[in-house]
Coordinates of C-alpha atoms in Angstrom, one line a residue:
X1 CA -8.2 2.0 16.1
X2 CA -8.0 -0.9 13.5
X3 CA -10.0 -2.2 10.8
X4 CA -10.7 -5.7 12.1
X5 CA -11.7 -4.2 15.9
X6 CA -14.5 -4.8 17.4
X7 CA -14.5 -1.1 18.4
X8 CA -14.2 -0.9 14.0
X9 CA -16.9 -2.8 13.2
X10 CA -19.7 -2.1 15.7
X11 CA -19.7 0.9 17.2
X12 CA -17.1 3.4 15.2
X13 CA -17.8 2.5 10.9
X14 CA -22.0 2.3 12.7
X15 CA -21.8 5.8 14.1
X16 CA -19.9 7.3 11.1
X17 CA -22.5 6.4 8.6
X18 CA -25.3 6.9 11.0
X19 CA -24.3 10.6 10.8
X20 CA -23.4 10.5 7.3
X21 CA -27.2 9.0 6.6
X22 CA -29.4 11.6 8.9
X23 CA -27.7 14.4 8.6
X24 CA -27.4 17.1 6.4
X25 CA -25.7 16.0 2.7
X26 CA -23.2 19.8 3.1
X27 CA -22.4 17.7 6.1
X28 CA -20.0 14.9 5.3
X29 CA -16.5 16.5 4.6
X30 CA -16.9 17.6 7.9
X31 CA -17.8 14.6 10.2
X32 CA -16.0 12.8 8.1
X33 CA -12.4 15.2 9.2
X34 CA -14.0 14.7 12.9
X35 CA -13.7 11.0 12.4
X36 CA -11.3 11.6 10.7
X37 CA -8.4 13.1 13.5
X38 CA -10.7 10.9 15.5
X39 CA -9.9 7.1 14.4
X40 CA -5.9 8.1 14.1
X41 CA -5.5 9.7 17.0
X42 CA -6.7 6.4 19.4
X43 CA -3.5 4.9 17.5
X44 CA -1.2 8.0 17.4
X45 CA -1.9 9.8 20.2
X46 CA 0.1 12.6 20.8
X47 CA 1.7 11.7 17.2
X48 CA -1.9 13.5 16.3
X49 CA 0.1 17.0 16.7
X50 CA 2.8 16.0 13.8
X51 CA -0.2 15.0 11.1
X52 CA -2.4 18.0 12.0
X53 CA 0.9 20.8 11.8
X54 CA 2.1 19.0 9.0
X55 CA -1.8 20.0 7.8
X56 CA -1.8 23.5 8.6
X57 CA 1.6 24.1 6.5
X58 CA 0.0 22.7 4.0
X59 CA -3.3 24.1 3.6
X60 CA -1.6 28.1 3.7
X61 CA 1.0 26.8 0.9
X62 CA -1.6 26.2 -0.9
X63 CA -3.1 28.8 -2.3
X64 CA 1.0 30.5 -2.8
X65 CA 0.9 27.6 -5.3
X66 CA -1.1 28.4 -7.3
X67 CA -1.1 29.3 -10.7
X68 CA -2.0 32.9 -12.2
X69 CA -2.7 33.6 -15.8
X70 CA 0.0 35.1 -16.4
X71 CA 1.9 33.2 -14.1
X72 CA 4.2 36.1 -13.2
X73 CA 5.9 34.8 -9.6
X74 CA 6.5 30.8 -11.5
X75 CA 10.2 31.7 -9.2
X76 CA 8.5 32.6 -6.2
X77 CA 6.0 29.9 -6.4
X78 CA 8.3 28.0 -7.3
X79 CA 10.7 28.7 -4.3
X80 CA 7.2 27.8 -2.3
X81 CA 6.6 24.3 -3.9
X82 CA 10.7 23.2 -3.3
X83 CA 10.1 24.6 0.3
X84 CA 7.1 22.4 1.0
X85 CA 8.2 19.1 -0.1
X86 CA 11.2 20.4 1.4
X87 CA 9.6 20.0 4.7
X88 CA 7.6 17.7 3.7
X89 CA 10.5 15.2 3.4
X90 CA 12.1 16.4 6.1
X91 CA 9.4 15.6 8.1
X92 CA 9.3 12.2 6.4
X93 CA 12.8 11.7 7.1
X94 CA 13.5 12.8 10.5
X95 CA 10.9 10.8 11.9
X96 CA 11.0 7.1 9.7
X97 CA 15.1 7.4 9.6
X98 CA 16.7 9.5 11.7
X99 CA 16.8 5.7 13.5
X100 CA 18.5 4.0 10.7
X101 CA 20.8 7.1 9.9
X102 CA 22.4 7.1 12.9
X103 CA 22.5 3.2 13.4
X104 CA 25.0 2.6 10.1
X105 CA 26.5 5.4 11.9
X106 CA 27.3 4.8 15.2
X107 CA 28.0 1.2 13.6
X108 CA 30.7 3.2 11.9
X109 CA 32.1 5.5 14.6
X110 CA 32.4 1.7 16.2
X111 CA 35.4 0.9 13.7
X112 CA 37.3 3.5 14.9
X113 CA 36.7 3.0 18.8
X114 CA 35.0 5.9 19.0
X115 CA 30.4 6.7 20.7
X116 CA 27.6 7.5 18.3
X117 CA 24.0 8.3 20.1
X118 CA 21.6 6.5 18.1
X119 CA 17.9 7.8 17.3
X120 CA 14.9 6.2 19.3
X121 CA 12.0 7.9 18.2
X122 CA 8.8 5.9 17.8
X123 CA 6.9 6.0 14.2
X124 CA 4.1 7.5 13.3
X125 CA 1.2 6.2 11.9
X126 CA 0.9 6.5 8.7
X127 CA 3.4 9.6 7.8
X128 CA 4.4 7.5 4.6
X129 CA 0.8 7.3 3.3
X130 CA -0.5 11.1 3.6
X131 CA 3.4 12.4 3.5
X132 CA 2.5 12.1 0.0
X133 CA -1.0 12.7 -0.7
X134 CA 0.9 16.7 1.1
X135 CA 3.1 16.2 -2.5
X136 CA 0.7 15.3 -4.4
X137 CA -1.7 18.2 -3.2
X138 CA 1.6 21.0 -3.2
X139 CA 2.3 19.9 -7.1
X140 CA -1.2 19.3 -8.4
X141 CA -2.3 23.2 -7.5
X142 CA 1.2 24.6 -8.5
X143 CA 1.4 22.5 -12.3
X144 CA -1.9 23.9 -12.3
X145 CA -4.0 20.7 -12.4
X146 CA -6.2 22.1 -9.9
X147 CA -7.7 24.3 -7.1
X148 CA -6.2 24.7 -3.4
X149 CA -8.8 24.2 -1.3
X150 CA -10.4 27.8 1.0
X151 CA -12.8 25.2 2.9
X152 CA -9.5 24.2 5.5
X153 CA -12.5 20.9 6.5
X154 CA -12.5 19.6 3.0
X155 CA -8.9 19.0 3.2
X156 CA -8.9 18.1 7.0
X157 CA -11.4 15.3 4.6
X158 CA -9.0 13.9 1.5
X159 CA -5.8 14.5 4.0
X160 CA -6.9 12.4 7.1
X161 CA -10.1 11.0 6.3
X162 CA -8.9 7.5 7.8
X163 CA -10.5 5.0 4.6
X164 CA -6.9 5.4 3.0
X165 CA -4.7 7.5 5.8
X166 CA -2.5 5.2 7.4
X167 CA -2.5 2.3 5.0
X168 CA -4.0 3.3 1.2
X169 CA -4.6 3.2 -1.7
X170 CA -2.1 6.7 -2.2
X171 CA -5.0 9.3 -3.7
X172 CA -3.4 11.9 -6.1
X173 CA -5.1 15.4 -4.9
X174 CA -6.3 15.8 -9.1
X175 CA -8.2 11.8 -8.5
X176 CA -10.6 13.1 -5.0
X177 CA -11.0 17.3 -5.6
X178 CA -13.9 16.8 -7.7
X179 CA -15.4 14.8 -5.2
X180 CA -14.9 16.9 -2.1
X181 CA -17.3 19.5 -2.7
X182 CA -19.8 16.7 -4.3
X183 CA -23.7 16.9 -2.5
X184 CA -24.6 12.9 -2.0
X185 CA -27.8 12.8 -3.4
X186 CA -27.5 8.5 -3.3
X187 CA -26.2 8.3 0.2
X188 CA -28.3 4.4 1.1
X189 CA -27.4 3.6 -3.4
X190 CA -23.4 4.4 -1.4
X191 CA -24.1 2.4 1.3
X192 CA -25.0 -0.5 -0.6
X193 CA -23.1 -0.8 -3.5
X194 CA -19.4 0.0 -0.9
X195 CA -20.3 -2.2 1.9
X196 CA -20.4 -6.0 -0.2
X197 CA -16.7 -4.8 -0.8
X198 CA -16.1 -4.0 2.3
X199 CA -17.3 -7.2 3.6
X200 CA -14.2 -8.6 0.8
X201 CA -11.8 -7.2 2.2
X202 CA -12.9 -8.5 5.3
X203 CA -13.2 -11.7 5.2
X204 CA -9.6 -11.9 2.6
X205 CA -8.0 -10.5 5.6
X206 CA -9.5 -12.3 8.4
X207 CA -10.1 -15.8 6.5
X208 CA -7.0 -16.0 4.4
X209 CA -4.6 -13.4 6.0
X210 CA -4.3 -14.4 9.2
X211 CA -4.8 -18.4 9.2
X212 CA -1.3 -18.0 7.1
X213 CA 0.2 -15.8 10.1
X214 CA 1.3 -18.0 11.6
X215 CA 2.7 -20.7 10.2
X216 CA 4.6 -18.4 8.6
X217 CA 5.9 -16.7 11.1
X218 CA 6.9 -20.3 12.2
X219 CA 8.7 -21.0 8.7
X220 CA 11.1 -17.2 9.2
X221 CA 11.7 -17.3 12.4
X222 CA 13.4 -20.8 12.0
X223 CA 17.3 -20.2 12.2
X224 CA 19.6 -20.8 10.2
X225 CA 21.3 -23.7 11.5
X226 CA 17.2 -25.5 10.9
X227 CA 16.1 -24.3 8.0
X228 CA 15.5 -26.3 4.9
X229 CA 14.8 -26.3 1.3
X230 CA 11.0 -26.9 2.1
X231 CA 10.4 -24.4 5.1
X232 CA 12.1 -21.9 2.7
X233 CA 9.6 -21.9 0.1
X234 CA 7.0 -22.8 2.3
X235 CA 7.4 -19.9 4.1
X236 CA 8.2 -17.4 0.5
X237 CA 4.6 -18.9 -0.4
X238 CA 2.6 -18.3 2.4
X239 CA 4.6 -14.9 2.3
X240 CA 3.8 -14.4 -0.9
X241 CA 0.0 -15.0 -0.3
X242 CA -0.3 -13.9 3.0
X243 CA 1.0 -10.4 2.2
X244 CA -1.4 -11.0 -1.2
X245 CA -4.8 -10.6 0.7
X246 CA -3.7 -9.2 4.2
X247 CA -3.2 -6.2 1.6
X248 CA -5.9 -6.2 -1.2
X249 CA -8.0 -6.8 1.7
X250 CA -7.0 -3.5 3.2
X251 CA -7.0 -1.9 0.5
X252 CA -10.9 -3.4 -0.9
X253 CA -11.6 -2.4 3.2
X254 CA -10.5 1.2 2.4
X255 CA -12.5 0.9 -1.2
X256 CA -15.3 0.5 0.1
X257 CA -15.5 2.1 2.9
X258 CA -15.0 5.3 0.9
X259 CA -17.4 4.6 -1.1
X260 CA -19.8 4.0 1.3
X261 CA -18.2 8.1 2.5
X262 CA -19.5 9.4 -1.3
X263 CA -15.8 8.7 -2.2
X264 CA -14.4 6.5 -4.9
X265 CA -10.7 6.0 -4.3
X266 CA -8.6 4.5 -7.0
X267 CA -8.5 1.2 -6.9
X268 CA -4.8 -0.2 -5.5
X269 CA -4.7 -4.0 -7.0
X270 CA -5.1 -6.0 -9.8
X271 CA -4.3 -9.5 -9.7
X272 CA -1.1 -9.2 -9.5
X273 CA -0.2 -12.6 -9.7
X274 CA -1.5 -13.0 -12.8
X275 CA 1.4 -11.0 -14.8
X276 CA 3.6 -12.4 -17.0
X277 CA 6.9 -9.3 -17.1
X278 CA 7.7 -7.8 -14.2
X279 CA 6.5 -4.8 -16.2
X280 CA 2.8 -5.2 -15.9
X281 CA 2.9 -6.8 -12.0
X282 CA 4.3 -3.3 -11.2
X283 CA 0.8 -3.0 -13.6
X284 CA -1.3 -4.5 -10.8
X285 CA 0.2 -4.5 -7.7
X286 CA 0.0 -0.8 -5.4
X287 CA -1.1 0.5 -8.1
X288 CA -1.0 3.6 -6.0
X289 CA 2.3 3.8 -5.0
X290 CA 3.0 2.5 -8.1
X291 CA 1.1 5.7 -10.6
X292 CA 2.9 8.1 -7.5
X293 CA 5.8 7.6 -8.2
X294 CA 5.0 7.8 -12.1
X295 CA 3.3 10.9 -11.8
X296 CA 5.7 13.1 -9.3
X297 CA 9.5 11.7 -9.8
X298 CA 9.9 9.2 -12.6
X299 CA 8.2 11.7 -15.4
X300 CA 9.9 15.0 -13.8
X301 CA 13.1 12.6 -14.0
X302 CA 12.7 12.5 -17.8
X303 CA 10.9 9.0 -17.8
X304 CA 12.0 7.6 -20.7
X305 CA 12.1 10.3 -23.4
X306 CA 15.7 11.0 -22.5
X307 CA 16.9 7.9 -23.9
X308 CA 18.5 4.1 -22.5
X309 CA 20.8 5.2 -20.3
X310 CA 18.3 7.8 -18.4
X311 CA 15.8 5.5 -18.4
X312 CA 17.7 2.8 -16.6
X313 CA 18.3 5.6 -13.7
X314 CA 15.8 7.3 -13.8
X315 CA 14.0 3.2 -12.6
X316 CA 17.0 2.8 -10.4
X317 CA 16.2 6.1 -8.8
X318 CA 12.5 5.2 -8.5
X319 CA 13.4 1.9 -7.4
X320 CA 15.2 3.3 -4.5
X321 CA 13.5 5.5 -2.7
X322 CA 10.1 2.7 -3.1
X323 CA 12.4 0.7 -1.2
X324 CA 13.2 2.3 1.4
X325 CA 9.9 4.6 1.4
X326 CA 8.4 1.0 2.9
X327 CA 11.0 1.1 5.4
X328 CA 14.6 2.6 6.9
X329 CA 16.5 -1.2 6.7
X330 CA 18.8 -2.6 3.7
X331 CA 16.0 -5.3 3.0
X332 CA 13.6 -2.3 1.7
X333 CA 16.6 -1.0 0.2
X334 CA 17.7 -4.7 -1.3
X335 CA 14.7 -5.3 -2.3
X336 CA 13.5 -2.7 -4.7
X337 CA 17.3 -2.2 -6.0
X338 CA 16.3 -6.2 -7.4
X339 CA 12.7 -5.0 -8.6
X340 CA 14.7 -2.4 -10.4
X341 CA 17.4 -4.3 -11.8
X342 CA 14.5 -6.6 -13.3
X343 CA 12.7 -3.7 -14.3
X344 CA 16.2 -2.8 -16.4
X345 CA 16.5 -6.1 -17.2
X346 CA 12.8 -6.8 -19.4
X347 CA 13.1 -3.5 -21.0
X348 CA 16.9 -3.5 -22.0
X349 CA 16.1 -6.9 -23.8
X350 CA 13.3 -6.4 -25.3
X351 CA 11.1 -8.8 -22.2
X352 CA 8.9 -6.4 -20.7
X353 CA 6.9 -7.3 -23.3
X354 CA 3.9 -10.0 -23.1
X355 CA 4.9 -12.8 -25.4
X356 CA 1.6 -13.8 -28.2
X357 CA 1.9 -17.3 -28.0
X358 CA -0.3 -19.2 -24.8
X359 CA 2.3 -21.3 -24.2
X360 CA 5.0 -18.1 -23.5
X361 CA 2.4 -16.6 -22.0
X362 CA 2.2 -19.7 -19.2
X363 CA 6.4 -19.4 -18.9
X364 CA 6.5 -16.4 -18.3
X365 CA 4.2 -16.4 -15.5
X366 CA 4.7 -19.1 -14.3
X367 CA 8.6 -16.8 -14.0
X368 CA 7.2 -13.7 -12.8
X369 CA 6.3 -15.2 -9.8
X370 CA 8.4 -16.8 -9.0
X371 CA 10.8 -13.9 -9.0
X372 CA 8.3 -12.3 -7.4
X373 CA 8.2 -14.9 -4.7
X374 CA 12.2 -14.5 -4.6
X375 CA 11.6 -11.1 -3.9
X376 CA 9.1 -10.7 -0.5
X377 CA 12.3 -13.3 1.4
X378 CA 14.2 -10.0 0.3
X379 CA 11.0 -7.9 1.9
X380 CA 10.2 -10.3 4.5
X381 CA 13.4 -11.5 6.1
X382 CA 14.9 -9.7 9.5
X383 CA 18.5 -8.8 8.1
X384 CA 19.3 -9.4 4.9
X385 CA 22.1 -12.9 6.3
X386 CA 18.7 -14.4 6.8
X387 CA 16.9 -13.2 3.7
X388 CA 20.1 -15.2 1.8
X389 CA 20.7 -17.8 3.6
X390 CA 17.3 -18.7 3.3
X391 CA 17.3 -18.3 -0.3
X392 CA 20.4 -20.5 -0.3
X393 CA 18.0 -23.6 1.1
X394 CA 15.5 -22.4 -1.3
X395 CA 18.2 -23.2 -4.3
X396 CA 19.6 -25.5 -2.9
X397 CA 17.3 -29.0 -2.7
X398 CA 17.6 -31.2 0.0
X399 CA 15.0 -33.2 1.5
X400 CA 15.3 -32.7 5.2
X401 CA 11.6 -31.5 5.7
X402 CA 10.1 -29.5 8.2
X403 CA 11.1 -29.0 12.2
X404 CA 9.1 -29.7 14.3
X405 CA 7.8 -26.2 15.2
X406 CA 7.0 -25.7 11.8
X407 CA 5.0 -28.7 11.2
X408 CA 3.1 -28.2 14.8
X409 CA 2.0 -25.0 12.3
X410 CA 0.7 -26.6 9.1
X411 CA -2.5 -27.0 10.4
X412 CA -5.2 -29.0 7.9
X413 CA -7.3 -26.1 8.5
X414 CA -3.8 -24.0 7.6
X415 CA -3.2 -26.4 3.9
X416 CA -5.9 -26.2 3.3
X417 CA -6.1 -22.3 3.0
X418 CA -2.8 -22.4 1.9
X419 CA -4.4 -25.0 -1.2
X420 CA -6.7 -22.3 -1.6
X421 CA -5.4 -19.0 -2.6
X422 CA -3.0 -20.9 -4.8
X423 CA -5.6 -22.1 -6.8
X424 CA -7.5 -18.3 -6.0
X425 CA -3.6 -16.7 -7.3
X426 CA -3.3 -19.2 -10.3
X427 CA -7.4 -18.0 -11.9
X428 CA -6.9 -15.8 -15.0
X429 CA -6.0 -12.8 -14.6
X430 CA -9.9 -10.8 -15.2
X431 CA -12.4 -9.8 -14.0
X432 CA -11.0 -8.5 -11.5
X433 CA -12.5 -9.6 -8.2
X434 CA -13.2 -5.5 -5.9
X435 CA -14.7 -4.0 -9.2
X436 CA -16.8 -6.5 -10.3
X437 CA -18.5 -7.2 -6.3
X438 CA -18.3 -3.2 -6.0
X439 CA -20.3 -2.7 -9.6
X440 CA -21.1 -6.0 -11.7
X441 CA -24.9 -5.9 -12.3
X442 CA -24.2 -10.1 -13.0
X443 CA -24.9 -13.3 -12.4
X444 CA -22.0 -14.1 -11.0
X445 CA -20.6 -10.9 -9.5
X446 CA -24.0 -11.0 -7.4
X447 CA -23.6 -14.3 -6.9
X448 CA -20.6 -13.5 -5.2
X449 CA -22.1 -10.6 -2.9
X450 CA -24.2 -12.8 -1.2
X451 CA -21.7 -16.0 -1.0
X452 CA -19.6 -12.8 0.8
X453 CA -22.2 -11.8 2.5
X454 CA -23.6 -14.6 4.4
X455 CA -21.3 -17.6 4.8
X456 CA -18.1 -15.4 4.6
X457 CA -19.0 -12.1 7.1
X458 CA -20.5 -14.7 9.5
X459 CA -17.6 -16.2 9.1
X460 CA -15.5 -13.4 9.9
X461 CA -17.0 -12.0 13.0
X462 CA -16.8 -14.9 14.3
X463 CA -12.8 -15.1 14.3
X464 CA -12.6 -11.2 15.3
X465 CA -15.1 -12.2 18.5
X466 CA -12.5 -14.7 18.8
X467 CA -9.7 -12.3 18.8
X468 CA -7.9 -13.9 16.0
X469 CA -6.7 -11.9 14.4
X470 CA -3.0 -9.6 13.8
X471 CA -2.2 -6.0 12.9
X472 CA -2.4 -5.5 8.4
X473 CA 0.8 -6.0 7.6
X474 CA 1.4 -2.5 6.0
X475 CA 0.2 -0.8 9.3
X476 CA 3.9 -0.6 10.0
X477 CA 5.1 1.7 7.0

């Protein structure tokens, strides 16, 4: 089930919100837990058992990981923590990366005339996200930052919460632990605050991202011998915009849904394409993932406290993992290494600091955006040769123009939406639209709410009713 399917929008979401609104306040977590498992099962089917199995193991491990007043059993707790993390990571490796690993082994053995069976496993939906939630849960308990949950219903509400289960944002346990026992007293206010945010995300996804999708697909599906400078740049810029409005739209919908249910989920985007450095870009893009890797990988490795060499090593590790976290393909690994290398260069030469002069900031912002656009080509391309060929055409201008297939995909409507999306990207870095829409009572925010709720929401509903929508891009991760 998708946030933009009629089944979700017109039946599931209203039913869950009505139940939360009219039932006793203490029933909230139970309604969220049951609804979330139903939501997940409609898409995952039998793979729901994988999620339930991981939940059972992590729930029962939680109380045993809590430190006591003198921490007399630290070695036992540490062994248990490593075992539970190993189980979580192992499940992710098996389901998501076994196919990739066996493909590489089969390719090597083929060179020597041998054979090797290739695993063909279906990746359970959202496994990358709920694995990170489980790891956050056990690590935060082990560190003594939060107490373990003794109530399985509250635990299920955290792990399986349908707004963030499939594609985030990644909610660290410390960020939501204090909200799980909350007894809501302003349910109508929460719904009134969260619904415009949900509507904003729906508009970003259906009106902008889905409109750009056919044009982007036509560009990236162009055969290598027909690729041109214009097609390569049109596809790269189009995908840069499509991915942002698709993923940030999902995040807005998730945050809005969470708010309507009485939860404050963390922000995931803060106008990333306005960044003037790659370092700043990663403080603004998929922020919940960046914070997760910072807290559970980068800092435990030593962060930047043990000298430049170790800092660069830690950055390399984090971004190799970031690349592979998105998918078991060489293109994702190269994309992660590419961004890790850019961060190291910035740190080594002092370019990670925002320039003081306005002219320098404009120039650096343009450079950063171009570097990000090149990176997205690796992220979107079907394989490494295709990505390298497309980038080759981006850096070697020609005057061939567009093929008939691409030209037919560039309709007047899509071109207008592309230009509008570019205009939005080039707006100042602040304010960030989502939080402004949800919490501000200023006149601009009120006008934006009215526009989203009247014109935007109606248009998005028409697009959904006609079936002109596509799955969220981050569902594949």
